[in-house]
């Protein structure tokens, strides 16, 4: 009999698909490597006719890397504008650094200003966040290279050449294909769903596996389920698709994604219940759940088939939100997330510059970059600390491997170049999977670059580790001491967003109770899914090895409550779509929706405070197929528990 347990290769594939379902990182890594090779070639050809200083080559490669990775606007024209703004901002920053005339004090002051501006720019949307990071990296490298005012023309040339080459490559040679990328996302979700059915099917009959194999089987089942959820959320994030006259097709796809997610979680819930309560196990219920998943796969395939061969504006970065004002509103300065993190990053980089310069007057910029980067995509002090430890640990391992590779490839240009290309590719491909691995491959790549230009020494790599440690320590201190945000605070904010999304779902259902394929509840249910992702992100630092198992029972309870309410929201949406609710259920949905909004921080109406959803006997009177009443009862009980726990908290 074939073993039901997945192989290590299959598990690795699932873990990669969980964090990169469309394999976007794979394509972006290839783009980075190709772009850097082409830019290096173009700069070399130009340098033969018009000699360029060495800093221009380094700046061109850094700008190429940032232009490929950071610029993610939805349309090509928008990306072109962002690159133009990035080039202008970077040149202004470089010119300011060059005007300092090697005065380290003035350079440090300028860097502090640039760091704050780069961080605060994220307040104004995706475009300006990209411009800020681009300008910071170029300015820091220019400070290290001691850019001279007489060479500013070469810096400008390097920035323009880099932007032009990246634009041509991304627009004409390696263009985005939204239709193909969306279909790849759907294909990945369907592939994982089929694997879920295989793993779940192997759980029948109940005693087909040993206890040890059964535990491994359940772990595999939950891994496949998490991966499928990530894939489905990625598909949802690519909607709505801007397809002329295809709104019904888009709605159908949205509904079919919700159906597949609901069917998959129902299947897992039934298998888990069988494992926990053997007496309640009914093989037929699991067989039906397996068939429901297969039917949902077919329905999703059919819905996607109605889309035209090509379309635009699917996926990618969302349009930048409208600015909320240059400054936070009065009374909210200390609570403003962008301002708070900008101050933290600025303090961290200032500390890193001072201490890093004391460690090495030549390589201090490593500390500044490390301090800046560990704040990327973090919202709490714990997340910054975890990311900093990951960067330091990856750098330490990378130094050992880098010394070995640089030594082995010495005087072997072909093998050195091949190893360098692989390392650069791996750096960006693995970034979404593991920050430790990204830091490891980045350090290996730098080791090989130093070997290529003839300045490699083991002492230089050890110095990099020291400067990285300085940057990490500076970032951790700033995040934990200056206006810190705890995991609990972030989790509460994320949970409130989930409760608010659930409230919107119920209030929308109460206003438009009729069932139809164009029901607006589909988008509301999708918003609940994305709110759950925020809760999972908030607790992510406590699920890493650095947490040493410190997640408390209360944290696990919050996660279980969030997952239960999200699953119940899908269940409710599906029920209302097929069976319009009764007047009593409509009243209960309106009241519970108001309660959920109140729990999230919005004021509840008087009607909500005096009414509740069906619980107790009312819920028990509903039949096993009355999903609307039972879903409302589950949401009510869960909300009661959340409110009780919050009132009991100190």
XYZ file of C-alpha atoms in Angstrom:
650
model
C 0.000 0.000 0.000
C 1.377 3.415 -0.977
C 2.377 5.570 1.980
C -0.001 8.511 2.512
C 2.756 10.640 3.981
C 4.184 13.249 1.601
C 7.834 13.291 0.626
C 10.188 16.045 1.765
C 10.284 17.447 -1.769
C 6.493 17.719 -1.789
C 6.513 19.480 1.580
C 9.211 21.900 0.409
C 7.158 22.680 -2.704
C 4.119 23.401 -0.553
C 6.080 25.689 1.772
C 7.354 27.646 -1.236
C 3.856 27.871 -2.736
C 2.526 29.021 0.646
C 4.665 32.174 0.567
C 5.027 32.564 -3.220
C 1.972 30.930 -4.843
C 2.470 32.458 -8.287
C 6.258 31.932 -8.185
C 6.558 35.688 -8.675
C 9.848 35.625 -6.749
C 11.229 33.164 -9.288
C 10.459 35.503 -12.171
C 11.657 38.593 -10.320
C 14.934 36.904 -9.410
C 15.533 36.117 -13.055
C 14.724 39.715 -13.982
C 17.212 41.039 -11.418
C 20.039 38.817 -12.663
C 19.376 39.540 -16.351
C 18.976 43.277 -15.734
C 22.233 43.495 -13.782
C 24.117 41.595 -16.493
C 22.728 43.830 -19.244
C 23.391 47.051 -17.310
C 26.950 45.932 -16.543
C 27.465 45.228 -20.247
C 26.042 48.586 -21.332
C 28.128 50.466 -18.768
C 31.250 48.621 -19.920
C 30.618 49.539 -23.561
C 29.996 53.179 -22.687
C 33.054 53.188 -20.447
C 35.270 52.222 -23.371
C 34.227 55.340 -25.276
C 33.788 57.654 -22.298
C 35.785 56.457 -19.265
C 33.604 56.233 -16.163
C 34.794 56.226 -12.533
C 34.361 52.952 -10.632
C 31.605 54.322 -8.331
C 29.389 54.805 -11.393
C 29.405 51.051 -12.078
C 28.498 50.192 -8.493
C 25.747 52.807 -8.431
C 24.318 51.518 -11.718
C 24.069 47.971 -10.350
C 22.463 49.123 -7.087
C 19.966 51.258 -9.022
C 19.203 48.321 -11.320
C 18.487 46.055 -8.388
C 16.218 48.618 -6.723
C 14.476 49.555 -9.957
C 13.588 45.928 -10.621
C 12.467 45.021 -7.103
C 10.910 48.171 -5.662
C 8.928 49.544 -8.609
C 5.667 47.576 -8.678
C 2.983 49.905 -10.013
C 0.069 48.333 -11.859
C 0.722 49.792 -15.322
C 3.876 50.279 -17.349
C 3.328 54.029 -17.649
C 2.980 54.287 -13.865
C 6.173 52.265 -13.390
C 7.997 54.568 -15.811
C 6.917 57.618 -13.783
C 8.038 55.983 -10.550
C 11.474 55.241 -12.029
C 11.806 58.864 -13.159
C 10.919 60.125 -9.681
C 13.341 57.610 -8.150
C 16.184 58.765 -10.406
C 15.537 62.425 -9.550
C 15.283 61.772 -5.798
C 18.412 59.618 -5.837
C 20.432 62.195 -7.756
C 19.406 64.951 -5.336
C 20.440 62.770 -2.389
C 23.762 61.856 -4.026
C 24.472 65.499 -4.878
C 23.838 66.496 -1.272
C 26.225 63.782 -0.054
C 28.871 64.878 -2.569
C 28.545 68.513 -1.470
C 29.517 67.488 2.076
C 33.177 67.274 0.938
C 34.069 64.184 3.016
C 32.810 65.724 6.275
C 31.541 62.654 8.110
C 29.466 64.758 10.510
C 27.612 66.505 7.683
C 27.219 63.216 5.797
C 25.678 61.599 8.872
C 23.247 64.497 9.292
C 22.265 64.245 5.627
C 21.784 60.482 5.919
C 19.526 60.929 8.935
C 17.385 63.371 6.931
C 17.328 61.013 3.930
C 16.409 58.034 6.120
C 13.481 59.871 7.702
C 12.240 61.148 4.335
C 12.574 57.686 2.759
C 10.613 56.059 5.588
C 7.954 58.744 5.838
C 7.374 58.637 2.068
C 5.534 55.327 2.565
C 2.669 57.419 3.981
C 1.813 58.524 0.449
C 1.517 55.104 -1.174
C 3.407 52.352 -2.950
C 5.089 54.658 -5.450
C 6.672 56.939 -2.880
C 7.711 54.067 -0.677
C 9.650 52.687 -3.671
C 11.173 56.104 -4.382
C 12.236 56.420 -0.742
C 13.967 53.036 -0.540
C 15.602 53.630 -3.947
C 16.994 57.018 -2.871
C 18.191 55.705 0.508
C 20.168 52.834 -1.028
C 21.782 55.055 -3.656
C 22.641 57.779 -1.124
C 24.177 55.292 1.331
C 26.315 53.716 -1.389
C 27.371 57.191 -2.585
C 28.427 58.094 0.968
C 30.521 54.931 1.177
C 32.075 55.505 -2.255
C 32.818 59.136 -1.317
C 31.176 60.506 -4.442
C 32.923 63.666 -5.685
C 31.046 66.688 -7.046
C 33.155 66.470 -10.196
C 31.773 62.979 -10.857
C 28.103 63.818 -10.448
C 27.630 63.599 -14.211
C 28.692 59.949 -14.095
C 26.276 59.276 -11.223
C 23.467 60.838 -13.243
C 24.463 58.762 -16.268
C 24.502 55.570 -14.199
C 21.019 56.267 -12.804
C 19.541 57.119 -16.205
C 21.151 54.145 -17.966
C 19.956 51.802 -15.252
C 16.378 53.106 -15.364
C 16.278 52.989 -19.167
C 17.623 49.438 -19.392
C 15.263 48.128 -16.696
C 12.297 49.820 -18.373
C 13.121 48.326 -21.778
C 13.683 44.861 -20.336
C 10.480 44.887 -18.249
C 8.323 46.462 -20.965
C 9.514 44.792 -24.161
C 11.653 41.723 -23.380
C 10.293 40.389 -20.058
C 6.898 42.109 -19.810
C 4.252 41.352 -17.232
C 1.414 39.141 -18.478
C -1.518 39.570 -16.055
C -3.694 36.957 -17.767
C -0.982 34.318 -17.674
C -0.005 35.160 -14.103
C -3.595 34.925 -12.885
C -4.087 31.572 -14.585
C -0.843 30.357 -13.000
C -2.233 31.365 -9.617
C -5.445 29.449 -10.237
C -3.507 26.434 -11.535
C -1.362 26.463 -8.391
C -4.460 26.584 -6.182
C -6.086 23.708 -8.082
C -2.891 21.646 -7.913
C -2.700 22.086 -4.148
C -6.408 21.318 -3.826
C -5.914 18.016 -5.639
C -3.033 17.215 -3.315
C -5.332 17.978 -0.391
C -7.811 15.414 -1.712
C -5.058 12.824 -2.064
C -3.804 13.367 1.487
C -7.333 13.471 2.904
C -8.389 10.406 0.922
C -5.491 8.435 2.361
C -7.017 8.972 5.812
C -9.750 6.463 4.933
C -10.319 3.923 6.398
C -9.659 5.170 9.955
C -7.046 2.620 10.996
C -5.055 2.416 7.793
C -1.975 4.049 9.336
C 0.089 3.648 12.499
C -0.222 6.339 15.219
C 3.084 7.910 14.152
C 2.107 7.908 10.486
C -1.286 9.296 11.464
C 0.319 12.291 13.201
C 2.520 12.914 10.181
C -0.549 12.633 7.992
C -2.444 15.233 10.003
C 0.560 17.583 9.883
C 0.669 17.158 6.102
C -3.063 17.797 5.911
C -2.763 21.097 7.777
C 0.251 22.130 5.665
C -1.688 21.525 2.443
C -4.671 23.425 3.850
C -2.539 26.456 4.804
C -0.944 26.456 1.360
C -4.308 26.253 -0.370
C -5.573 29.150 1.750
C -2.536 31.249 0.777
C -3.044 30.407 -2.901
C -6.731 31.304 -2.782
C -5.973 34.616 -1.031
C -3.409 35.351 -3.747
C -6.079 34.725 -6.390
C -8.488 36.986 -4.512
C -5.818 39.690 -4.309
C -5.659 39.693 -8.121
C -9.351 40.595 -8.309
C -11.212 42.566 -9.458
C -9.803 42.079 -12.917
C -10.265 45.010 -15.244
C -11.901 43.039 -18.051
C -14.400 44.879 -20.273
C -17.893 43.342 -20.180
C -16.689 40.495 -17.979
C -18.059 41.555 -14.590
C -20.211 38.434 -14.341
C -17.160 36.239 -15.001
C -15.183 38.030 -12.305
C -18.038 37.648 -9.829
C -18.315 33.953 -10.677
C -14.586 33.451 -10.061
C -14.832 35.261 -6.725
C -17.701 33.012 -5.653
C -15.986 29.843 -6.862
C -12.854 30.733 -4.881
C -14.979 31.132 -1.761
C -16.668 27.793 -2.486
C -13.335 25.999 -2.884
C -11.966 27.481 0.341
C -15.125 26.553 2.240
C -15.190 23.001 0.840
C -11.516 22.437 1.696
C -11.876 23.675 5.270
C -15.050 21.627 5.744
C -13.170 18.515 4.619
C -10.333 19.160 7.068
C -12.780 19.937 9.877
C -14.543 16.609 9.368
C -11.299 14.642 9.322
C -10.043 16.477 12.409
C -13.304 15.755 14.193
C -12.954 12.085 13.330
C -9.463 12.060 14.817
C -10.747 13.750 17.972
C -14.087 11.954 18.312
C -13.855 8.516 16.752
C -17.400 7.637 17.781
C -18.802 10.453 15.623
C -16.893 9.394 12.557
C -18.931 8.701 9.449
C -16.964 7.671 6.400
C -19.728 8.900 4.145
C -19.426 12.477 5.403
C -15.737 12.609 4.471
C -16.444 11.024 1.095
C -19.072 13.704 0.438
C -16.657 16.438 1.534
C -14.031 15.065 -0.868
C -16.577 15.178 -3.681
C -17.527 18.750 -2.742
C -13.884 19.820 -3.058
C -13.615 18.146 -6.456
C -16.844 19.808 -7.609
C -15.551 23.194 -6.428
C -12.358 22.657 -8.441
C -14.377 21.962 -11.575
C -16.586 25.004 -11.023
C -13.532 27.262 -10.575
C -11.982 25.876 -13.755
C -15.188 26.549 -15.654
C -15.423 30.115 -14.322
C -11.817 30.933 -15.261
C -12.408 29.524 -18.750
C -14.930 32.311 -19.423
C -12.237 35.002 -19.180
C -10.755 36.391 -22.396
C -7.247 35.242 -23.437
C -5.677 38.542 -22.399
C -6.540 41.345 -20.025
C -4.726 44.030 -18.073
C -4.317 45.321 -14.563
C -4.733 41.997 -12.782
C -2.601 41.486 -9.691
C 0.510 43.542 -9.060
C 0.695 46.364 -6.618
C -2.555 48.050 -5.811
C -3.034 51.677 -6.698
C -1.517 53.955 -4.084
C -4.083 55.123 -1.534
C -5.019 58.752 -1.413
C -2.694 60.679 0.902
C -4.085 61.078 4.402
C -2.325 64.412 4.808
C 1.290 65.411 5.085
C 1.097 65.263 8.872
C -0.943 63.054 11.206
C -4.173 64.472 12.551
C -4.016 66.503 15.743
C -3.831 64.286 18.800
C -2.736 61.215 16.833
C 0.950 61.926 16.279
C 2.220 59.292 18.689
C -0.277 56.712 17.391
C 0.477 57.284 13.716
C 2.179 54.124 12.454
C 4.142 55.751 9.623
C 5.499 58.560 11.796
C 6.314 56.168 14.638
C 8.263 53.795 12.421
C 9.991 56.657 10.590
C 11.286 57.971 13.917
C 12.401 54.476 14.928
C 14.237 53.882 11.630
C 15.895 57.294 11.832
C 17.129 56.684 15.375
C 18.314 53.185 14.442
C 20.287 54.402 11.427
C 21.799 57.290 13.402
C 23.012 54.888 16.104
C 24.260 52.467 13.459
C 26.200 55.214 11.678
C 27.917 56.407 14.862
C 28.778 52.979 16.266
C 29.500 51.521 12.834
C 31.988 54.291 12.083
C 33.737 53.508 15.370
C 34.067 49.878 14.269
C 35.253 50.761 10.762
C 35.616 54.158 9.147
C 35.321 52.503 5.707
C 32.516 49.899 6.073
C 30.074 51.622 8.451
C 27.437 51.733 5.710
C 26.790 47.987 6.235
C 25.461 48.820 9.701
C 23.216 51.587 8.367
C 21.733 49.371 5.644
C 21.113 46.543 8.133
C 19.362 48.926 10.542
C 17.163 50.298 7.752
C 16.221 46.984 6.152
C 15.103 45.096 9.259
C 12.186 47.525 9.611
C 10.888 46.601 6.161
C 7.371 45.071 6.336
C 7.303 44.999 10.144
C 4.767 46.507 12.529
C 5.943 45.580 16.022
C 9.144 45.655 18.037
C 9.161 41.858 18.237
C 8.926 41.559 14.451
C 11.914 43.905 14.059
C 13.900 41.901 16.615
C 13.115 38.586 14.902
C 14.074 39.981 11.512
C 17.294 41.414 12.917
C 18.290 38.095 14.482
C 17.510 36.347 11.203
C 19.750 38.778 9.314
C 22.642 38.351 11.759
C 22.331 34.549 11.789
C 22.130 34.344 7.998
C 25.154 36.623 7.656
C 27.188 34.467 10.052
C 26.447 31.262 8.130
C 26.996 33.032 4.814
C 30.461 34.152 5.899
C 31.580 30.567 6.490
C 30.250 29.391 3.119
C 31.404 32.562 1.370
C 34.993 32.159 2.559
C 35.012 28.578 1.293
C 33.514 29.438 -2.111
C 35.688 32.523 -2.642
C 38.766 30.434 -1.865
C 37.744 27.551 -4.148
C 36.868 29.803 -7.105
C 39.969 32.000 -6.808
C 41.552 32.388 -10.281
C 38.627 30.442 -11.843
C 36.614 33.220 -13.480
C 33.991 30.938 -15.045
C 33.112 29.128 -11.826
C 33.257 32.329 -9.803
C 30.872 34.091 -12.218
C 28.496 31.120 -12.245
C 28.454 30.917 -8.442
C 27.890 34.682 -8.245
C 24.907 34.551 -10.630
C 23.367 31.647 -8.703
C 23.881 33.438 -5.384
C 22.267 36.670 -6.600
C 19.348 34.714 -8.049
C 18.901 32.733 -4.824
C 19.078 35.907 -2.711
C 15.912 37.326 -4.223
C 14.108 34.057 -4.919
C 14.394 32.827 -1.335
C 13.574 36.181 0.308
C 9.866 35.401 0.725
C 10.566 31.931 2.072
C 13.305 32.707 4.596
C 14.990 35.963 5.595
C 17.820 33.906 7.099
C 18.448 32.211 3.751
C 18.260 35.545 1.926
C 20.924 37.029 4.206
C 23.014 33.899 3.753
C 23.002 34.060 -0.059
C 23.524 37.834 -0.029
C 26.675 37.388 2.054
C 27.888 34.641 -0.285
C 27.291 36.931 -3.276
C 29.264 39.754 -1.649
C 32.108 37.343 -0.865
C 32.296 36.348 -4.525
C 32.093 39.979 -5.683
C 35.024 40.865 -3.432
C 36.905 37.925 -4.901
C 36.058 39.087 -8.419
C 37.436 42.601 -7.856
C 40.443 41.309 -5.908
C 39.773 42.642 -2.397
C 38.520 39.457 -0.715
C 39.903 38.592 2.714
C 38.304 36.581 5.546
C 38.818 39.590 7.804
C 36.627 41.693 5.510
C 33.742 39.243 5.891
C 34.163 39.147 9.660
C 33.969 42.945 9.610
C 30.706 42.665 7.676
C 29.318 40.443 10.439
C 30.374 42.979 13.078
C 28.761 45.870 11.205
C 25.612 43.822 10.602
C 25.430 43.086 14.331
C 25.770 46.818 15.038
C 22.918 47.617 12.649
C 20.709 44.861 14.038
C 21.332 45.920 17.637
C 20.621 49.561 16.758
C 17.359 48.622 15.060
C 16.229 46.424 17.937
C 16.997 49.121 20.505
C 15.134 51.778 18.542
C 12.099 49.535 17.975
C 11.876 48.433 21.595
C 12.620 51.777 23.290
C 11.139 54.510 21.070
C 7.320 54.441 20.870
C 7.272 50.621 20.900
C 4.343 48.581 19.599
C 3.909 45.165 21.199
C 2.635 42.039 19.492
C -0.446 42.255 21.711
C -1.211 45.774 20.482
C -0.726 44.772 16.853
C -2.832 41.646 17.348
C -5.635 43.674 18.938
C -5.603 46.094 16.006
C -5.670 43.214 13.526
C -8.454 41.436 15.436
C -10.494 44.650 15.463
C -10.076 44.866 11.689
C -11.377 41.291 11.411
C -14.372 42.048 13.647
C -15.099 45.154 11.581
C -14.955 43.151 8.330
C -17.305 40.562 9.834
C -19.657 43.353 10.887
C -19.647 44.741 7.345
C -20.476 41.272 6.008
C -23.464 40.829 8.319
C -24.802 44.351 7.808
C -24.533 43.916 4.046
C -26.355 40.587 4.295
C -29.125 42.243 6.298
C -29.542 44.980 3.687
C -29.448 42.699 0.616
C -30.709 39.308 1.777
C -31.797 37.978 -1.600
C -29.543 35.233 -2.936
C -27.946 35.615 -6.366
C -24.718 34.967 -8.205
C -23.964 38.691 -8.195
C -24.404 38.979 -4.449
C -22.214 41.714 -2.890
C -21.450 39.398 0.029
C -18.720 37.763 -2.057
C -16.490 40.831 -1.773
C -17.338 41.224 1.923
C -16.392 37.591 2.593
C -13.146 38.101 0.682
C -12.394 41.136 2.871
C -12.826 38.917 5.939
C -10.232 36.518 4.487
C -7.741 39.352 4.079
C -8.434 40.581 7.608
C -7.600 37.097 8.901
C -4.256 37.370 7.116
C -3.539 40.470 9.199
C -4.178 38.518 12.416
C -1.860 35.725 11.272
C 0.822 38.304 10.410
C 0.536 39.890 13.849
C 1.306 36.577 15.560
C 3.966 35.506 13.024
C 6.952 36.495 15.266
C 5.715 34.084 17.945
C 5.729 31.179 15.504
C 9.450 31.435 14.716
C 12.331 29.540 16.299
C 13.524 32.756 18.001
C 10.339 32.908 20.100
C 11.391 29.726 21.960
C 7.753 28.674 22.255
C 6.659 31.826 24.080
C 3.213 32.028 22.444
C 0.790 31.933 25.365
C -2.453 29.998 25.458
C -4.292 33.311 25.114
C -2.503 33.952 21.818
C -3.453 30.528 20.502
C -7.039 31.153 21.585
C -7.137 34.417 19.627
C -5.849 32.661 16.514
C -8.422 29.893 16.875
C -11.192 32.448 17.367
C -10.097 34.384 14.273
C -9.934 31.246 12.138
C -13.296 29.975 13.411
C -15.030 33.285 12.710
C -13.520 33.499 9.222
C -14.596 29.958 8.369
C -18.074 30.689 9.727
C -18.246 33.848 7.600
C -17.631 31.758 4.470
C -20.253 29.290 5.672
C -22.756 32.099 6.222
C -22.084 33.695 2.832
C -22.614 30.377 1.065
C -25.837 29.710 2.989
C -27.337 33.130 2.226
C -26.380 32.830 -1.435
C -28.443 29.647 -1.802
C -31.113 30.135 0.905
C -32.366 33.684 1.564
C -32.583 34.336 5.328
C -35.821 34.692 7.237
C -36.951 38.051 8.684
C -35.825 36.940 12.158
C -32.396 35.995 10.788
C -32.138 39.352 9.010
C -32.845 41.147 12.281
C -30.308 38.951 14.078
C -27.666 39.639 11.400
C -28.199 43.376 11.689
C -27.905 43.261 15.473
C -24.823 41.032 15.455
C -23.222 43.173 12.759
C -23.644 46.247 14.954
C -22.179 44.361 17.926
C -19.163 43.324 15.871
C -18.590 46.901 14.698
C -18.885 48.106 18.294
C -16.365 45.505 19.455
C -14.028 46.759 16.734
C -14.312 50.320 18.023
C -17.310 51.662 16.089
C -20.375 52.798 18.052
C -23.292 50.370 18.181
C -26.891 51.383 17.633
C -29.508 51.087 20.380
C -31.108 48.229 18.467
C -27.829 46.298 18.472
C -27.360 46.748 22.205
C -30.787 45.283 22.879
C -30.794 42.404 20.390
C -28.621 39.371 19.835
C -28.256 36.599 17.311
C -29.919 33.235 17.930
C -28.167 31.308 20.653
C -28.968 28.462 22.995
C -32.366 26.984 22.306
C -32.848 29.016 19.147
C -29.676 27.645 17.675
C -30.537 24.130 18.753
C -33.929 24.346 17.045
C -32.294 24.962 13.680
C -31.807 21.830 11.688
C -28.431 20.430 10.657
C -28.802 22.049 7.226
C -29.841 25.463 8.585
C -26.398 26.978 8.128
C -27.541 30.587 8.512
C -28.924 30.219 12.051
C -26.115 27.951 13.236
C -23.465 30.270 11.732
C -24.978 33.245 13.532
C -24.976 31.238 16.758
C -21.279 30.363 16.345
C -20.357 33.990 15.649
C -22.386 35.155 18.653
C -20.786 32.672 21.049
C -17.310 33.556 19.791
C -17.976 37.284 20.108
C -19.337 36.755 23.634
C -16.102 35.014 24.565
C -13.952 37.754 23.011
C -15.844 40.492 24.858
C -15.639 38.585 28.148
C -11.876 38.109 27.765
C -11.368 41.779 26.916
C -13.352 42.950 29.926
C -11.390 40.593 32.183
C -8.022 41.771 30.830
C -6.069 44.135 33.133
